[in-house]
Short mmCIF file of C-alpha atoms in Angstrom, two decimals:
data_model
loop_
_atom_site.label_atom_id
_atom_site.label_comp_id
_atom_site.label_asym_id
_atom_site.label_seq_id
_atom_site.Cartn_x
_atom_site.Cartn_y
_atom_site.Cartn_z
CA UNK P 13 0.03 38.13 29.33
CA UNK P 14 -0.92 41.83 29.42
CA UNK P 15 -2.54 43.84 32.20
CA UNK P 16 -5.84 43.90 30.33
CA UNK P 17 -5.86 40.09 30.08
CA UNK P 18 -5.66 39.83 33.85
CA UNK P 19 -8.46 42.34 34.33
CA UNK P 20 -10.65 40.49 31.82
CA UNK P 21 -10.43 37.22 33.75
CA UNK P 22 -13.94 37.01 35.25
CA UNK P 23 -12.92 34.34 37.74
CA UNK P 24 -10.73 36.91 39.54
CA UNK P 25 -13.32 39.68 39.69
CA UNK P 26 -10.73 42.46 39.58
CA UNK P 27 -12.22 45.96 39.38
CA UNK P 28 -10.23 48.61 37.56
CA UNK P 29 -10.03 51.85 39.55
CA UNK P 30 -7.77 53.83 37.25
CA UNK P 31 -5.58 53.34 34.19
CA UNK P 32 -4.91 54.84 30.82
CA UNK P 33 -5.75 52.67 27.81
CA UNK P 34 -2.15 52.38 26.64
CA UNK P 35 -1.08 51.05 30.05
CA UNK P 36 -3.52 48.15 29.84
CA UNK P 37 -1.56 46.75 26.89
CA UNK P 38 1.62 46.49 28.97
CA UNK P 39 3.06 42.99 29.17
CA UNK P 40 3.37 41.43 32.62
CA UNK P 41 6.71 39.84 33.57
CA UNK P 42 5.65 38.39 36.92
CA UNK P 43 4.02 39.06 40.31
CA UNK P 44 5.26 40.40 43.63
CA UNK P 45 3.17 40.17 46.81
CA UNK P 46 4.12 42.70 49.45
CA UNK P 47 2.84 44.67 52.43
CA UNK P 48 5.98 46.72 52.93
CA UNK P 49 5.48 50.46 52.85
CA UNK P 50 8.62 50.78 50.69
CA UNK P 51 8.84 47.62 48.55
CA UNK P 52 11.03 49.08 45.78
CA UNK P 53 13.97 46.69 46.22
CA UNK P 54 11.71 43.64 45.87
CA UNK P 55 9.81 44.73 42.75
CA UNK P 56 11.11 44.06 39.25
CA UNK P 57 10.22 45.95 36.14
CA UNK P 58 6.86 45.08 34.51
CA UNK P 59 5.66 43.07 37.50
CA UNK P 60 2.15 43.30 38.91
CA UNK P 61 2.23 44.12 42.62
CA UNK P 62 -0.31 42.55 44.97
CA UNK P 63 -0.81 44.21 48.34
CA UNK P 64 -3.24 43.62 51.19
CA UNK P 65 -2.66 47.26 52.29
CA UNK P 66 -1.74 46.26 55.84
CA UNK P 67 0.84 49.06 55.75
CA UNK P 68 -1.82 51.77 55.20
CA UNK P 69 -3.68 53.55 58.01
CA UNK P 70 -6.06 56.47 58.16
CA UNK P 71 -3.45 58.43 60.06
CA UNK P 72 -0.92 59.78 57.58
CA UNK P 73 -2.83 57.96 54.83
CA UNK P 74 -1.81 60.31 52.01
CA UNK P 75 1.85 60.24 53.05
CA UNK P 76 1.98 56.46 53.28
CA UNK P 77 0.19 56.07 49.94
CA UNK P 78 2.58 58.52 48.31
CA UNK P 79 5.66 56.65 49.53
CA UNK P 80 4.28 53.26 48.50
CA UNK P 81 3.15 54.24 45.00
CA UNK P 82 6.28 56.30 44.37
CA UNK P 83 8.38 53.23 45.18
CA UNK P 84 6.38 51.07 42.76
CA UNK P 85 6.60 53.64 40.01
CA UNK P 86 10.34 53.98 40.48
CA UNK P 87 10.77 50.20 40.27
CA UNK P 88 8.83 50.05 37.00
CA UNK P 89 5.81 48.08 38.24
CA UNK P 90 3.15 47.40 35.61
CA UNK P 91 0.13 47.76 37.92
CA UNK P 92 -1.03 47.64 41.53
CA UNK P 93 -3.69 45.16 42.62
CA UNK P 94 -4.94 46.34 45.99
CA UNK P 95 -6.85 44.00 48.31
CA UNK P 96 -10.13 45.16 49.83
CA UNK P 97 -10.22 42.75 52.76
CA UNK P 98 -8.17 44.78 55.27
CA UNK P 99 -9.99 48.12 54.94
CA UNK P 100 -13.22 47.09 53.22
CA UNK P 101 -12.26 49.02 50.09
CA UNK P 102 -9.23 50.58 48.41
CA UNK P 103 -8.50 53.92 50.15
CA UNK P 104 -9.00 57.04 48.05
CA UNK P 105 -5.53 58.20 49.13
CA UNK P 106 -4.01 55.25 47.31
CA UNK P 107 -6.05 55.69 44.15
CA UNK P 108 -5.16 59.39 44.01
CA UNK P 109 -1.46 58.59 44.42
CA UNK P 110 -1.68 56.08 41.57
CA UNK P 111 -3.29 58.70 39.33
CA UNK P 112 -0.52 61.21 40.15
CA UNK P 113 2.22 58.71 39.36
CA UNK P 114 0.48 57.16 36.37
CA UNK P 115 0.29 53.65 37.88
CA UNK P 116 -2.72 51.48 36.96
CA UNK P 117 -4.62 50.30 40.03
CA UNK P 118 -7.36 47.69 40.46
CA UNK P 119 -9.27 46.38 43.47
CA UNK P 120 -9.07 42.74 44.53
CA UNK P 121 -12.35 41.51 46.11
CA UNK P 122 -12.04 40.23 49.68
CA UNK P 123 -13.03 36.68 48.72
CA UNK P 124 -10.29 36.33 46.09
CA UNK P 125 -7.08 34.71 47.28
CA UNK P 126 -3.86 36.31 46.07
CA UNK P 127 -2.66 32.82 45.16
CA UNK P 128 -5.36 32.65 42.47
CA UNK P 129 -3.95 35.79 40.86
CA UNK P 130 -0.32 34.69 40.99
CA UNK P 131 -1.25 31.29 39.55
CA UNK P 132 -3.14 32.96 36.71
CA UNK P 133 -0.20 35.18 35.83
CA UNK P 134 2.45 32.47 35.93
CA UNK P 135 0.33 29.91 34.08
CA UNK P 136 -0.28 32.55 31.44
CA UNK P 137 3.42 33.35 31.21
CA UNK P 138 4.30 29.65 31.01
CA UNK P 139 1.82 29.18 28.21
CA UNK P 140 3.32 32.05 26.24
CA UNK P 141 6.85 30.76 26.68
CA UNK P 142 5.77 27.28 25.65
CA UNK P 143 4.17 28.59 22.49
CA UNK P 144 7.25 30.60 21.62
CA UNK P 145 9.51 27.59 22.01
CA UNK P 146 7.46 25.09 20.03
CA UNK P 147 6.14 24.80 16.53
CA UNK P 148 3.34 27.28 15.86
CA UNK P 149 -0.05 25.57 16.17
CA UNK P 150 -0.94 25.99 12.49
CA UNK P 151 2.44 24.59 11.43
CA UNK P 152 2.13 21.64 13.81
CA UNK P 153 -1.27 20.74 12.41
CA UNK P 154 -0.07 21.04 8.83
CA UNK P 155 2.98 18.85 9.48
CA UNK P 156 0.83 16.17 11.11
CA UNK P 157 -1.45 16.11 8.07
CA UNK P 158 1.53 15.99 5.72
CA UNK P 159 3.10 13.07 7.59
CA UNK P 160 -0.22 11.17 7.55
CA UNK P 161 -0.55 11.76 3.80
CA UNK P 162 2.91 10.41 3.06
CA UNK P 163 4.82 13.64 2.44
CA UNK P 164 8.57 13.26 2.11
CA UNK P 165 11.19 14.62 4.53
CA UNK P 166 12.07 17.45 2.13
CA UNK P 167 8.54 18.87 2.35
CA UNK P 168 8.39 18.34 6.12
CA UNK P 169 11.65 20.22 6.74
CA UNK P 170 10.74 23.04 4.34
CA UNK P 171 7.38 23.59 6.03
CA UNK P 172 8.76 23.40 9.58
CA UNK P 173 11.50 25.98 9.02
CA UNK P 174 9.60 28.32 6.71
CA UNK P 175 8.82 30.68 9.62
CA UNK P 176 12.44 30.80 10.84
CA UNK P 177 14.71 33.06 8.85
CA UNK P 178 18.18 31.78 7.99
CA UNK P 179 17.68 28.49 9.84
CA UNK P 180 19.73 25.62 8.42
CA UNK P 181 18.83 21.98 9.04
CA UNK P 182 19.63 18.56 7.61
CA UNK P 183 18.14 15.08 7.82
CA UNK P 184 21.04 12.63 7.72
CA UNK P 185 21.43 8.85 7.67
CA UNK P 186 24.01 6.98 9.78
CA UNK P 187 26.19 6.63 6.68
CA UNK P 188 26.22 10.39 6.17
CA UNK P 189 23.78 10.60 3.28
CA UNK P 190 21.65 13.75 3.25
CA UNK P 191 17.98 12.78 3.01
CA UNK P 192 16.66 16.35 3.16
CA UNK P 193 17.84 19.88 3.95
CA UNK P 194 16.49 23.40 4.18
CA UNK P 195 16.57 25.47 1.01
CA UNK P 196 20.02 26.83 0.22
CA UNK P 197 21.79 24.72 2.83
CA UNK P 198 25.33 23.92 1.65
CA UNK P 199 25.99 20.28 0.86
CA UNK P 200 27.81 18.27 3.52
CA UNK P 201 30.27 15.62 2.30
CA UNK P 202 29.26 12.11 3.31
CA UNK P 203 32.33 11.50 5.43
CA UNK P 204 31.91 14.75 7.33
CA UNK P 205 28.16 14.27 7.77
CA UNK P 206 28.64 10.86 9.39
CA UNK P 207 30.83 12.51 12.01
CA UNK P 208 28.14 15.05 12.88
CA UNK P 209 25.57 12.53 14.10
CA UNK P 210 26.72 12.88 17.71
CA UNK P 211 25.43 16.47 17.61
CA UNK P 212 22.14 15.54 15.91
CA UNK P 213 18.75 14.54 17.30
CA UNK P 214 17.88 10.89 16.51
CA UNK P 215 14.56 10.39 14.75
CA UNK P 216 12.73 7.54 16.46
CA UNK P 217 10.62 5.44 14.10
CA UNK P 218 9.16 1.96 14.57
CA UNK P 219 10.30 -0.72 12.14
CA UNK P 220 13.47 1.13 11.18
CA UNK P 221 16.88 -0.44 11.70
CA UNK P 222 19.70 1.58 13.32
CA UNK P 223 21.42 1.66 9.90
CA UNK P 224 18.46 3.45 8.31
CA UNK P 225 17.44 5.75 11.16
CA UNK P 226 17.36 9.45 10.31
CA UNK P 227 19.01 12.16 12.37
CA UNK P 228 18.00 15.85 12.47
CA UNK P 229 21.07 18.07 12.49
CA UNK P 230 21.29 21.86 12.93
CA UNK P 231 24.77 23.36 12.47
CA UNK P 232 23.75 26.23 14.74
CA UNK P 233 21.54 24.97 17.61
CA UNK P 234 20.40 28.54 18.25
CA UNK P 235 18.54 28.54 14.92
CA UNK P 236 15.59 26.77 16.57
CA UNK P 237 14.49 26.12 20.18
CA UNK P 238 15.28 22.59 21.43
CA UNK P 239 11.62 21.78 22.01
CA UNK P 240 10.76 22.65 18.43
CA UNK P 241 13.61 20.47 17.15
CA UNK P 242 12.36 17.50 19.14
CA UNK P 243 8.80 18.09 17.92
CA UNK P 244 10.05 18.12 14.34
CA UNK P 245 12.03 14.92 14.95
CA UNK P 246 8.80 13.29 16.11
CA UNK P 247 7.03 14.34 12.90
CA UNK P 248 9.94 13.04 10.83
CA UNK P 249 9.65 9.75 12.72
CA UNK P 250 6.03 9.38 11.57
CA UNK P 251 7.14 10.32 8.06
CA UNK P 252 9.79 7.59 8.03
CA UNK P 253 7.39 5.03 9.48
CA UNK P 254 4.99 5.75 6.62
CA UNK P 255 7.78 5.33 4.05
CA UNK P 256 8.87 2.04 5.63
CA UNK P 257 5.29 0.77 5.64
CA UNK P 258 4.77 1.73 1.99
CA UNK P 259 7.99 -0.01 0.95
CA UNK P 260 6.97 -3.13 2.84
CA UNK P 261 3.58 -3.12 1.14
CA UNK P 262 5.23 -2.66 -2.27
CA UNK P 263 7.57 -5.59 -1.64
CA UNK P 264 4.68 -7.74 -0.48
CA UNK P 265 2.68 -6.81 -3.57
CA UNK P 266 5.64 -7.63 -5.83
CA UNK P 267 6.10 -11.00 -4.14
CA UNK P 268 2.41 -11.77 -4.48
CA UNK P 269 2.43 -10.77 -8.14
CA UNK P 270 5.48 -12.94 -8.83
CA UNK P 271 3.83 -15.93 -7.19
CA UNK P 272 0.58 -15.38 -9.13
CA UNK P 273 2.40 -14.97 -12.44
CA UNK P 274 4.35 -18.17 -11.81
CA UNK P 275 1.08 -20.03 -11.37
CA UNK P 276 -0.58 -18.31 -14.33
CA UNK P 277 2.14 -19.31 -16.78
CA UNK P 278 1.09 -18.35 -20.31
CA UNK P 279 -2.61 -18.08 -19.47
CA UNK P 280 -3.56 -14.49 -20.42
CA UNK P 281 -6.72 -14.47 -18.35
CA UNK P 282 -4.79 -15.71 -15.30
CA UNK P 283 -2.18 -12.99 -15.80
CA UNK P 284 -4.89 -10.30 -15.89
CA UNK P 285 -6.42 -11.78 -12.75
CA UNK P 286 -3.02 -11.71 -11.07
CA UNK P 287 -2.55 -8.03 -11.96
CA UNK P 288 -5.99 -7.15 -10.62
CA UNK P 289 -5.34 -9.07 -7.41
CA UNK P 290 -2.30 -6.85 -6.80
CA UNK P 291 -4.19 -3.66 -7.53
CA UNK P 292 -2.55 -3.09 -10.92
CA UNK P 293 -4.42 -2.11 -14.12
CA UNK P 294 -5.14 -4.74 -16.75
CA UNK P 295 -3.22 -2.87 -19.45
CA UNK P 296 0.44 -1.89 -19.14
CA UNK P 297 2.78 -1.23 -20.55
CA UNK P 298 4.71 -3.62 -18.33
CA UNK P 299 8.27 -4.82 -18.58
CA UNK P 300 9.07 -8.25 -17.22
CA UNK P 301 12.56 -8.80 -15.91
CA UNK P 302 14.01 -12.18 -15.04
CA UNK P 303 17.11 -12.60 -12.92
CA UNK P 304 19.07 -15.64 -11.89
CA UNK P 305 20.85 -15.83 -8.58
CA UNK P 306 23.06 -18.78 -9.40
CA UNK P 307 23.83 -21.56 -11.83
CA UNK P 308 20.90 -23.82 -12.70
CA UNK P 309 21.33 -27.47 -11.78
#
């Protein structure tokens, strides 16, 4: 969140009294509320300072304003938000001191609670941090569509890590087989990969046995934020569920075809009907394989 974003929030009704354009683009790191005449030790760099101006009085107004603003400037404050409730308006002495020290200043209407401003800043900061530590919105949407359309884990991993330079990631099975990996990732021997699962994130997927469950492994955890890794594991879970469902449907179709062909015998029309019933075209080419599981009696 930048200073200008706070000033543009109509619900707060802040009124800019002075600032240079470049200062409005300054990023806000937090908020400090104070009515100390010298608050320097409590203000951190890039914070917005909220003050009800209880410390100011008409007597020695310029001197008090000078000390207060000088302290804020020295601490690296991003802007001063001065409340109008105590004095009815922001004193000219304070505005003039802000101009001299190059500190943006805005008036806070008497009916606006300081809590509303602090909440706005911290909710904005939380939102920015959340976005930085998750998949970008456009990538998240694309991955969801890919998973729904049956994309494989290779495509999912490639898309998810495309915006992270030098990130290395693997999708492993419990036996150590590599299902997918980022481009250029060195191969991991099966025996070694199986021993890395304790450091990987399990991919939860319905209908998948523990022996088939995928695991998302990053050799360097710092390559991607934990929240992003867990989001990607969730997408991979939907991807694996789709693959399991497709395989189950294929097996069911094969079983149904086998049963229909057994009934059809040598009847060509019945065979064609059986193929159509399973969603297969009338014409092949097809290869029929017959296997025996034991001695005939």
